[in-house]
PDB file of C-alpha atoms in Angstrom:
ATOM      1  CA  MET K 278       0.000   0.000   0.000  1.00  0.00           C
ATOM      2  CA  ILE K 279       1.199   3.479  -0.871  1.00  0.00           C
ATOM      3  CA  ILE K 280       1.279   5.958   2.006  1.00  0.00           C
ATOM      4  CA  LYS K 281       0.137   9.394   0.860  1.00  0.00           C
ATOM      5  CA  TYR K 282       0.178  11.290   4.157  1.00  0.00           C
ATOM      6  CA  SER K 283       2.556  11.176   7.114  1.00  0.00           C
ATOM      7  CA  LEU K 284       2.060  13.180  10.293  1.00  0.00           C
ATOM      8  CA  ILE K 285       5.010  13.320  12.667  1.00  0.00           C
ATOM      9  CA  ILE K 286       4.478  14.182  16.325  1.00  0.00           C
ATOM     10  CA  PRO K 287       7.517  14.395  18.626  1.00  0.00           C
ATOM     11  CA  CYS K 288       6.511  13.565  22.202  1.00  0.00           C
ATOM     12  CA  TYR K 289       8.614  14.629  25.176  1.00  0.00           C
ATOM     13  CA  ASN K 290       7.246  13.625  28.596  1.00  0.00           C
ATOM     14  CA  GLU K 291       3.712  13.443  27.220  1.00  0.00           C
ATOM     15  CA  GLU K 292       2.490  10.263  28.960  1.00  0.00           C
ATOM     16  CA  ASN K 293      -0.584  12.127  30.202  1.00  0.00           C
ATOM     17  CA  ASN K 294      -1.455  13.364  26.688  1.00  0.00           C
ATOM     18  CA  ILE K 295      -0.865  10.280  24.522  1.00  0.00           C
ATOM     19  CA  ASP K 296      -4.341   8.769  25.002  1.00  0.00           C
ATOM     20  CA  SER K 297      -5.996  12.128  24.255  1.00  0.00           C
ATOM     21  CA  LEU K 298      -3.714  12.647  21.273  1.00  0.00           C
ATOM     22  CA  ILE K 299      -4.727   9.276  19.816  1.00  0.00           C
ATOM     23  CA  LYS K 300      -8.402  10.000  20.524  1.00  0.00           C
ATOM     24  CA  LYS K 301      -8.162  13.366  18.739  1.00  0.00           C
ATOM     25  CA  SER K 302      -6.396  11.610  15.840  1.00  0.00           C
ATOM     26  CA  ILE K 303      -9.065   8.939  15.257  1.00  0.00           C
ATOM     27  CA  ASN K 304     -10.320  10.624  12.062  1.00  0.00           C
ATOM     28  CA  LEU K 305      -6.770  10.661  10.731  1.00  0.00           C
ATOM     29  CA  LEU K 306      -6.160   7.050  11.675  1.00  0.00           C
ATOM     30  CA  GLU K 307      -9.261   6.042   9.743  1.00  0.00           C
ATOM     31  CA  GLU K 308      -8.000   7.809   6.602  1.00  0.00           C
ATOM     32  CA  GLU K 309      -6.810   5.524   3.859  1.00  0.00           C
ATOM     33  CA  PHE K 310      -3.111   5.919   2.981  1.00  0.00           C
ATOM     34  CA  PHE K 311      -2.277   7.745   6.268  1.00  0.00           C
ATOM     35  CA  GLU K 312       0.445   7.089   8.848  1.00  0.00           C
ATOM     36  CA  LEU K 313       0.993   8.679  12.238  1.00  0.00           C
ATOM     37  CA  ILE K 314       4.579   8.704  13.441  1.00  0.00           C
ATOM     38  CA  LEU K 315       4.931   9.282  17.162  1.00  0.00           C
ATOM     39  CA  VAL K 316       8.479  10.096  18.202  1.00  0.00           C
ATOM     40  CA  ASN K 317       9.375   9.368  21.804  1.00  0.00           C
ATOM     41  CA  ASN K 318      11.787  12.272  22.009  1.00  0.00           C
ATOM     42  CA  GLY K 319      13.967  11.183  24.938  1.00  0.00           C
ATOM     43  CA  SER K 320      11.114  11.188  27.463  1.00  0.00           C
ATOM     44  CA  LYS K 321      11.907  10.441  31.108  1.00  0.00           C
ATOM     45  CA  ASP K 322       8.340   9.376  31.942  1.00  0.00           C
ATOM     46  CA  LYS K 323       6.184   6.558  30.504  1.00  0.00           C
ATOM     47  CA  THR K 324       5.548   8.179  27.117  1.00  0.00           C
ATOM     48  CA  LEU K 325       7.122   5.264  25.234  1.00  0.00           C
ATOM     49  CA  ILE K 326       4.986   2.721  27.103  1.00  0.00           C
ATOM     50  CA  LYS K 327       1.849   4.744  26.300  1.00  0.00           C
ATOM     51  CA  ILE K 328       2.791   4.985  22.612  1.00  0.00           C
ATOM     52  CA  ASN K 329       3.547   1.264  22.418  1.00  0.00           C
ATOM     53  CA  SER K 330       0.179   0.429  24.003  1.00  0.00           C
ATOM     54  CA  HIS K 331      -1.544   1.941  20.948  1.00  0.00           C
ATOM     55  CA  LEU K 332       0.592   0.206  18.313  1.00  0.00           C
ATOM     56  CA  LYS K 333      -1.369  -3.036  18.631  1.00  0.00           C
ATOM     57  CA  ASN K 334      -4.660  -1.251  17.916  1.00  0.00           C
ATOM     58  CA  TYR K 335      -3.564   0.713  14.848  1.00  0.00           C
ATOM     59  CA  THR K 336      -1.384  -0.614  12.073  1.00  0.00           C
ATOM     60  CA  ASN K 337      -0.767   2.897  10.762  1.00  0.00           C
ATOM     61  CA  ILE K 338       0.887   4.230  13.923  1.00  0.00           C
ATOM     62  CA  LYS K 339       4.667   3.988  13.955  1.00  0.00           C
ATOM     63  CA  CYS K 340       7.002   4.735  16.819  1.00  0.00           C
ATOM     64  CA  VAL K 341      10.488   6.196  16.700  1.00  0.00           C
ATOM     65  CA  ASP K 342      12.363   6.004  19.997  1.00  0.00           C
ATOM     66  CA  ILE K 343      15.099   8.544  20.679  1.00  0.00           C
ATOM     67  CA  LYS K 344      17.022   7.858  23.881  1.00  0.00           C
ATOM     68  CA  ASN K 345      18.193  11.437  24.591  1.00  0.00           C
ATOM     69  CA  ASN K 346      16.206  14.587  23.919  1.00  0.00           C
ATOM     70  CA  ILE K 347      18.152  16.857  21.585  1.00  0.00           C
ATOM     71  CA  GLY K 348      15.184  19.098  20.804  1.00  0.00           C
ATOM     72  CA  PHE K 349      11.894  19.261  18.931  1.00  0.00           C
ATOM     73  CA  GLY K 350      13.553  19.704  15.537  1.00  0.00           C
ATOM     74  CA  PHE K 351      15.693  16.611  16.007  1.00  0.00           C
ATOM     75  CA  GLY K 352      12.535  14.639  16.839  1.00  0.00           C
ATOM     76  CA  VAL K 353      10.867  15.897  13.658  1.00  0.00           C
ATOM     77  CA  PHE K 354      13.972  15.015  11.633  1.00  0.00           C
ATOM     78  CA  GLN K 355      14.077  11.457  13.016  1.00  0.00           C
ATOM     79  CA  GLY K 356      10.376  11.071  12.200  1.00  0.00           C
ATOM     80  CA  LEU K 357      11.023  12.314   8.666  1.00  0.00           C
ATOM     81  CA  LYS K 358      13.510   9.484   8.190  1.00  0.00           C
ATOM     82  CA  LYS K 359      10.730   6.955   8.817  1.00  0.00           C
ATOM     83  CA  ALA K 360       7.966   8.788   6.940  1.00  0.00           C
ATOM     84  CA  LYS K 361       6.749   7.246   3.706  1.00  0.00           C
ATOM     85  CA  GLY K 362       4.085   9.794   2.823  1.00  0.00           C
ATOM     86  CA  GLN K 363       4.109  11.862  -0.328  1.00  0.00           C
ATOM     87  CA  ILE K 364       2.911  14.751   1.834  1.00  0.00           C
ATOM     88  CA  VAL K 365       4.454  15.101   5.283  1.00  0.00           C
ATOM     89  CA  GLY K 366       3.496  17.331   8.202  1.00  0.00           C
ATOM     90  CA  TYR K 367       4.371  17.701  11.845  1.00  0.00           C
ATOM     91  CA  THR K 368       2.789  19.120  14.969  1.00  0.00           C
ATOM     92  CA  HIS K 369       3.206  19.164  18.747  1.00  0.00           C
ATOM     93  CA  ALA K 370       1.993  16.485  21.170  1.00  0.00           C
ATOM     94  CA  ASP K 371       0.889  18.938  23.866  1.00  0.00           C
ATOM     95  CA  LEU K 372      -2.562  19.349  22.244  1.00  0.00           C
ATOM     96  CA  GLN K 373      -2.138  23.092  21.742  1.00  0.00           C
ATOM     97  CA  THR K 374      -2.815  22.347  18.102  1.00  0.00           C
ATOM     98  CA  ASP K 375      -5.358  19.897  16.737  1.00  0.00           C
ATOM     99  CA  PRO K 376      -3.741  17.043  14.762  1.00  0.00           C
ATOM    100  CA  ASN K 377      -6.768  17.146  12.446  1.00  0.00           C
ATOM    101  CA  ASP K 378      -5.515  20.475  11.120  1.00  0.00           C
ATOM    102  CA  PHE K 379      -3.120  18.367   9.061  1.00  0.00           C
ATOM    103  CA  MET K 380      -6.050  17.076   7.004  1.00  0.00           C
ATOM    104  CA  LYS K 381      -7.338  20.635   6.656  1.00  0.00           C
ATOM    105  CA  ALA K 382      -4.017  21.440   5.004  1.00  0.00           C
ATOM    106  CA  ILE K 383      -4.422  18.367   2.767  1.00  0.00           C
ATOM    107  CA  ASP K 384      -7.887  19.615   1.773  1.00  0.00           C
ATOM    108  CA  ILE K 385      -6.364  22.998   0.843  1.00  0.00           C
ATOM    109  CA  ILE K 386      -3.785  21.235  -1.283  1.00  0.00           C
ATOM    110  CA  LYS K 387      -6.444  19.117  -3.006  1.00  0.00           C
ATOM    111  CA  SER K 388      -8.633  22.142  -3.722  1.00  0.00           C
ATOM    112  CA  LYS K 389      -5.882  24.066  -5.478  1.00  0.00           C
ATOM    113  CA  SER K 390      -4.356  23.319  -8.806  1.00  0.00           C
ATOM    114  CA  LEU K 391      -0.807  23.622  -7.603  1.00  0.00           C
ATOM    115  CA  GLN K 392       1.716  24.132 -10.361  1.00  0.00           C
ATOM    116  CA  GLU K 393       4.681  23.371  -8.123  1.00  0.00           C
ATOM    117  CA  LYS K 394       5.585  20.018  -6.657  1.00  0.00           C
ATOM    118  CA  ASN K 395       7.164  21.537  -3.552  1.00  0.00           C
ATOM    119  CA  PHE K 396       5.151  23.710  -1.202  1.00  0.00           C
ATOM    120  CA  PHE K 397       4.885  24.616   2.454  1.00  0.00           C
ATOM    121  CA  ILE K 398       1.775  25.239   4.555  1.00  0.00           C
ATOM    122  CA  LYS K 399       2.136  26.616   8.076  1.00  0.00           C
ATOM    123  CA  GLY K 400      -0.604  26.831  10.671  1.00  0.00           C
ATOM    124  CA  LEU K 401      -0.771  29.303  13.521  1.00  0.00           C
ATOM    125  CA  ARG K 402      -1.850  28.701  17.100  1.00  0.00           C
ATOM    126  CA  HIS K 403      -4.648  31.035  18.146  1.00  0.00           C
ATOM    127  CA  GLY K 404      -5.229  32.473  21.576  1.00  0.00           C
ATOM    128  CA  ARG K 405      -1.699  32.056  22.735  1.00  0.00           C
TER     129      ARG K 405
END
C-alpha cells in the first residue's frame, strides 16, 4: 500500500497526553493511505509505554524512539527518516494544536491546482 500522508508528532514527557492525542487523531487514523509517526523524544516518563500500548490497535501508527532529547527539531527530523508519505506534516503532542488540522491542510492542497511540486503550509496557534 502506498502511504500518501505522514504526520510526525515528537513527544517529550507526554504520557498524560498520549491517550488524548490518539483520541483526537481517530479521524486521521481512519484515513486511507495515512500514517501517524509518534516520536518518543527522549522522554523520562512513561511516554514510550503509552505509545507502544496503541501500536497493537492501529497498524498505521509507527514509533520512533530517541534515547536522549536533543530538541523538537531533532525529533521531527528522526520522524522524517521513517515517513513514507508523499505529503508530510508535523505538529506538537501537547494538544495546543489539533492534529486534524493536518487534514485541513491536505484539503487545501487538493482544492488548489498547484503548479509546483514543492510547497509549504504553516498553521498558527490562536489564543496564545
